Coordinates of C-alpha atoms and ligand atoms in Angstrom, one line a residue:
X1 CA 114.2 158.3 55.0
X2 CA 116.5 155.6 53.9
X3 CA 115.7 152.2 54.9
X4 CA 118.5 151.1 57.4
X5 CA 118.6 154.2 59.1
X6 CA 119.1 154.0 62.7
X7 CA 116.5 155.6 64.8
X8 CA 116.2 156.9 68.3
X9 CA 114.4 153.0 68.7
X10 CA 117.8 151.6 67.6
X11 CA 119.6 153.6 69.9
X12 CA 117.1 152.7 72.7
X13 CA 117.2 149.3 71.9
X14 CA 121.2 149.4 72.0
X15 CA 120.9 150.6 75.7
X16 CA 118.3 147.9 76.3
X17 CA 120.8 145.4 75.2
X18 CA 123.9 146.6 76.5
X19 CA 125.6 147.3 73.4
X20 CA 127.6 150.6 73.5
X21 CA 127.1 153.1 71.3
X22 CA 129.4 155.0 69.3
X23 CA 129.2 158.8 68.4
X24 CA 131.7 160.9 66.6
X25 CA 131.7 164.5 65.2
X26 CA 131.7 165.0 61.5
X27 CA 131.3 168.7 60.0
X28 CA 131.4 168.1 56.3
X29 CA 130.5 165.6 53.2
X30 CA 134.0 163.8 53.3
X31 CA 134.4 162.7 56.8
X32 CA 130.9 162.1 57.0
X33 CA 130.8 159.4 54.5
X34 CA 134.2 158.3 56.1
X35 CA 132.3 157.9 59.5
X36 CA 129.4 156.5 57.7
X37 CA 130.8 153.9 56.0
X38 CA 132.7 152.6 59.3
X39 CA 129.0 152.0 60.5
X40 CA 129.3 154.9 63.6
X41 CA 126.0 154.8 65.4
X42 CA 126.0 158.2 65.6
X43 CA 127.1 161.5 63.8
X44 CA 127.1 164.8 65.6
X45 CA 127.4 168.4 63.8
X46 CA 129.0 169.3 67.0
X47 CA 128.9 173.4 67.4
X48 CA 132.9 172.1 68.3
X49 CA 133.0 173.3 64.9
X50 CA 133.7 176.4 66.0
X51 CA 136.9 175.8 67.6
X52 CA 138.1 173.1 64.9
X53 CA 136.7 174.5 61.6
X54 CA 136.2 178.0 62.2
X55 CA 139.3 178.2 64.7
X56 CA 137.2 180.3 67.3
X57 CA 138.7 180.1 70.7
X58 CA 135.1 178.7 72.0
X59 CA 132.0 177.4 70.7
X60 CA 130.0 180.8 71.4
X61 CA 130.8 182.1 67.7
X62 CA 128.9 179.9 65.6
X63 CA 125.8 180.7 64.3
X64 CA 122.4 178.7 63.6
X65 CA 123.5 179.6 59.6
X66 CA 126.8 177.9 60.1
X67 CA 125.4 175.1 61.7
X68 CA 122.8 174.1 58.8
X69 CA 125.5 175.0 56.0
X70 CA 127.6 171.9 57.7
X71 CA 124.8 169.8 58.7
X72 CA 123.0 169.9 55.1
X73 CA 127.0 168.8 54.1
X74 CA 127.0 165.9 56.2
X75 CA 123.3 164.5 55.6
X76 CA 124.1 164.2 52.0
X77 CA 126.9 161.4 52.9
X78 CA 125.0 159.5 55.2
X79 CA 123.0 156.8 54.6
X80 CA 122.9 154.5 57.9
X81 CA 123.8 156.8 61.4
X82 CA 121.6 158.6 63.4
X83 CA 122.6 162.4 63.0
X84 CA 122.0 164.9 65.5
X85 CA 123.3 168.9 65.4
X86 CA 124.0 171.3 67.8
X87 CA 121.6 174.5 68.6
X88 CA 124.7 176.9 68.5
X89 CA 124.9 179.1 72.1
X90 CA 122.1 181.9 71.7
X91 CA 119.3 180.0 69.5
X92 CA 117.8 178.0 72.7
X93 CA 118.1 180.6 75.6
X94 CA 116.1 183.7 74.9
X95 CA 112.5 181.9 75.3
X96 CA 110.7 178.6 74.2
X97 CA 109.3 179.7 71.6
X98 CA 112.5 180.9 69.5
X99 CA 114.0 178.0 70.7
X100 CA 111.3 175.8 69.2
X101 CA 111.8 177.8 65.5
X102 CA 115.5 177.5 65.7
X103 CA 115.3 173.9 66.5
X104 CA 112.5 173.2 63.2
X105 CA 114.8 175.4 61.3
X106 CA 118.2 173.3 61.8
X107 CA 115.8 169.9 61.1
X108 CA 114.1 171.4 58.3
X109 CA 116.8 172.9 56.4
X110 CA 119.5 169.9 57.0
X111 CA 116.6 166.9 57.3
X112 CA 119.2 166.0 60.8
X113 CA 117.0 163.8 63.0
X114 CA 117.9 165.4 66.3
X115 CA 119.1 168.6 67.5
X116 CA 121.3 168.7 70.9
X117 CA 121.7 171.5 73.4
X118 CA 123.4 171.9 76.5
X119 CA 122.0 172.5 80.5
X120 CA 119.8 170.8 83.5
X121 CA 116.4 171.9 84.8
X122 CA 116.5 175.6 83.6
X123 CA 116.0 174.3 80.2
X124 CA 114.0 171.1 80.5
X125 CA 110.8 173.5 79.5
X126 CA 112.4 174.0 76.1
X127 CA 113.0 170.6 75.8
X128 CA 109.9 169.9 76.4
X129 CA 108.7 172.1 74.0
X130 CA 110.9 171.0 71.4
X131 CA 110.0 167.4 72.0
X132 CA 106.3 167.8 71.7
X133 CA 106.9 169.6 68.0
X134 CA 108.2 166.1 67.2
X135 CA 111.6 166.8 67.1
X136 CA 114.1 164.3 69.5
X137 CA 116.2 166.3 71.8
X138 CA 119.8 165.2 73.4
X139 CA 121.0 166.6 76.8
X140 CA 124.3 167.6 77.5
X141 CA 125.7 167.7 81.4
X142 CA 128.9 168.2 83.5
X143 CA 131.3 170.3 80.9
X144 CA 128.8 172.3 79.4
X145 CA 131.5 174.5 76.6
X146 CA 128.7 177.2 75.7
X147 CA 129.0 178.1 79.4
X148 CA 132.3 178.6 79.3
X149 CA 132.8 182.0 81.2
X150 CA 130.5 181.1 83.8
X151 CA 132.7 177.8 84.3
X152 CA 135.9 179.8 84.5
X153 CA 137.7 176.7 83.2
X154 CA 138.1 173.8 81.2
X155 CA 138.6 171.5 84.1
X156 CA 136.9 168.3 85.5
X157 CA 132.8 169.4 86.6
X158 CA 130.7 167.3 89.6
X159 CA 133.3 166.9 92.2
X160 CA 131.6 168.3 95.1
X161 CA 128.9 166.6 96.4
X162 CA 126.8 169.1 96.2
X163 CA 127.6 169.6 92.5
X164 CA 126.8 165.7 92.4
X165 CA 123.3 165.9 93.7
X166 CA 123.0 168.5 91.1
X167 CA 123.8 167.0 88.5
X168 CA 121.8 163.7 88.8
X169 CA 119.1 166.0 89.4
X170 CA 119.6 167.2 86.0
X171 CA 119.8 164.4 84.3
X172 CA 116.4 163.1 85.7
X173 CA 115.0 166.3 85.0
X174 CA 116.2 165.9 81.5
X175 CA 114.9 162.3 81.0
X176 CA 111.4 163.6 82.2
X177 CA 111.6 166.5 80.0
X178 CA 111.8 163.8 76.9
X179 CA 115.4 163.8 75.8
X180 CA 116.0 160.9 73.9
X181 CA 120.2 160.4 75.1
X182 CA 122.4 162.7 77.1
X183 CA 126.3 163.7 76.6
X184 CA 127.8 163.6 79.9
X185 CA 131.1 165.5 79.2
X186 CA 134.5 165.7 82.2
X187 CA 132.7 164.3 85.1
X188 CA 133.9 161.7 87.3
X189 CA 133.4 158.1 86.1
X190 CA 131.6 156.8 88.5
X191 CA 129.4 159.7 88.9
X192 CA 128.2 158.6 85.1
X193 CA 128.1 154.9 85.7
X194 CA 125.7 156.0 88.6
X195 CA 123.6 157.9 86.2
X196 CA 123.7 155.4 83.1
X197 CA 122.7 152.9 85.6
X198 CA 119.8 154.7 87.0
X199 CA 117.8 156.1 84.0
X200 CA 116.2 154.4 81.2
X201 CA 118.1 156.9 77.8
X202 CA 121.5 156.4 76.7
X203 CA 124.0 158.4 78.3
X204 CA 126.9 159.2 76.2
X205 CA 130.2 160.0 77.7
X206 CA 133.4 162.3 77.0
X207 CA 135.8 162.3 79.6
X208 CA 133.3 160.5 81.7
X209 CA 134.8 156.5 82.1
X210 CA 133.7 153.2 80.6
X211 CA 130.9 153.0 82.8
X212 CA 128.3 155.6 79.9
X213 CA 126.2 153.1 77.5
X214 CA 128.0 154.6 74.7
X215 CA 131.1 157.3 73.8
X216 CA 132.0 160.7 71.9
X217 CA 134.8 162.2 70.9
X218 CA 135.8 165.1 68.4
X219 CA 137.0 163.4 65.4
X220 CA 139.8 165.9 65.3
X221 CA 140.8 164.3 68.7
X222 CA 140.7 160.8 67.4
X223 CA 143.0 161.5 64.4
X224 CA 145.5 163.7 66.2
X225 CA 145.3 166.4 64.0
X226 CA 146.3 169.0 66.6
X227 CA 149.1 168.0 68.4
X228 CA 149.1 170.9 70.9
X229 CA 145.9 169.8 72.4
X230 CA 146.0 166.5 74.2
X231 CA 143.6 166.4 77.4
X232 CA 143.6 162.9 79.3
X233 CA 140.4 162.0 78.1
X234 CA 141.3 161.9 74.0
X235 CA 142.9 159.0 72.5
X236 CA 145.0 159.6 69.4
X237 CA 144.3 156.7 67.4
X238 CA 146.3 158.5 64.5
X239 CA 148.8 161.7 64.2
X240 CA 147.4 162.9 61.0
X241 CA 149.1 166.3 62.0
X242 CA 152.2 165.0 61.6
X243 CA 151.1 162.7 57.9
X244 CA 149.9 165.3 56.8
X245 CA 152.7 168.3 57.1
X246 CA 155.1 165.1 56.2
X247 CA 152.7 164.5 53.2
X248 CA 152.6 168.6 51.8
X249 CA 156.2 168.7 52.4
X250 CA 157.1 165.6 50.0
X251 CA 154.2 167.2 47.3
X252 CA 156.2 171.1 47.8
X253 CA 159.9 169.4 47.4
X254 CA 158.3 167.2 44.3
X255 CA 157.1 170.9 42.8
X256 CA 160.2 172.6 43.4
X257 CA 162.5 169.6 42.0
X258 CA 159.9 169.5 39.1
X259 CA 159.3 166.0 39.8
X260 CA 155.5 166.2 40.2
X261 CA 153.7 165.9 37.6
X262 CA 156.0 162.4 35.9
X263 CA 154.4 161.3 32.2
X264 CA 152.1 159.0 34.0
X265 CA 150.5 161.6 35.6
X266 CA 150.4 164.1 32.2
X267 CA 147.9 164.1 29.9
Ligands
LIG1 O1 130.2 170.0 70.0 C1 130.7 168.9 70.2 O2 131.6 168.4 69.6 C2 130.2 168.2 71.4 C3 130.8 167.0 71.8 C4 132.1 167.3 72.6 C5 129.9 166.1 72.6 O3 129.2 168.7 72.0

């Protein structure tokens, strides 16, 4: 491992200290070293690949395949964050012991350092399982996307009491079961502040306030490079959409007036 690497210690240690953590997607060698060189904490191979890369409606497509093609793309550029990839939807829920080869496969075939899956109690067993092989494990509550059709919706998850209770019931079962970190995602924010407050791993938050120990977001998101989807929780701290089509319309009107390539750019 290259020295300088930051480990599920740092990441504990960041918690201890009260310094946030930041986590971003990457799915390939460019933004990766992009993300990497910024000094992000963290680097998921989010199975939001599906909807961003492959242009899948949900993140149900993607396949265990897909998600070690991208993740060995990504460890090449990264020399300092702690990268973690998603078990796609199917590789964790059949039984514990598929779950377990699924998870060494995507760490032995991308050398990631974590994988990530999504649910409470009904799969702290796996985790458990998958922790022991030696492999860290991060949790994912409250929007859960894999679950999608059971949800119904998109919309904010926890607002019922009951569906409170439950959920901080998850996330203790979770810590037990040996996660290392969990991804709250669309809950209320001070339903997470309760939580990050109460258990000893780093909760990371999407739509979940400022009260998490750290944040996510799809780097897609952050750059604004789809302008039809803005939910309340994103911030847009660029509209590369718009760059971009403004960019490959200057370069098609340069080809077309033949003033791409000059001398300066001929051999
Ligand atoms: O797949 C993903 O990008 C995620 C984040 C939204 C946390 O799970």
């Amino acid at each position: 491992m290259t020295s300088g690497k930051k480990t599920i210690k740092t990441l504990f240690q960041m918690k201890q200290n009260g310094q946030p953590i930041s986590m971003l997607t990457a799915y390939d060698y460019t933004f990766a070293r992009i993300l990497d060189a910024a000094a992000i904490d963290i680097i998921l191979v989010g199975d939001s690949l599906s909807n961003v890369f492959q242009g899948n409606e949900t993140t149900l497509p993607v396949t265990l395949e897909e998600m070690i093609y991208h993740g060995k793309a990504v460890m090449k550029a990264v020399k300092q964050a702690f990268v973690v990839i998603d078990l796609p939807f199917g590789t964790y829920q059949v039984n514990d012991s598929e779950a377990l080869k699924n998870a060494i496969q995507l760490v032995k075939n991308t050398n990631a350092q974590a994988v990530k899956l999504e649910g409470g109690q009904e799969v702290s067993q796996t985790i458990t399982k998958i922790v022991q092989s030696g492999i860290p494990v991060m949790g994912h509550l409250g929007l859960t996307p894999q679950s999608i059709h059971q949800l119904g919706s998109f919309e904010l998850q926890a607002t019922s009491q009951e569906a409170k209770d439950q959920l901080k019931a998850d996330a203790i079962a979770l810590e037990r079961a040996g996660c290392f970190a969990i991804v709250l995602e669309k809950i209320p924010a001070e339903l997470a502040a309760e939580i990050a407050n109460s258990i000893s791993i780093p909760i990371i938050g999407i739509g979940a306030g400022n009260g998490c120990d750290g944040q996510v977001l799809v780097i897609n998101d952050l750059l604004g490079l789809d302008e039809t989807f803005k939910p309340k929780f994103v911030r847009n701290y660029l509209n590369l959409n718009a760059s971009i089509l403004e960019a490959v319309k200057l370069y098609i009107k340069d080809v077309k007036n033949k003033n791409f390539p000059n001398t300066n750019e001929s051999y």
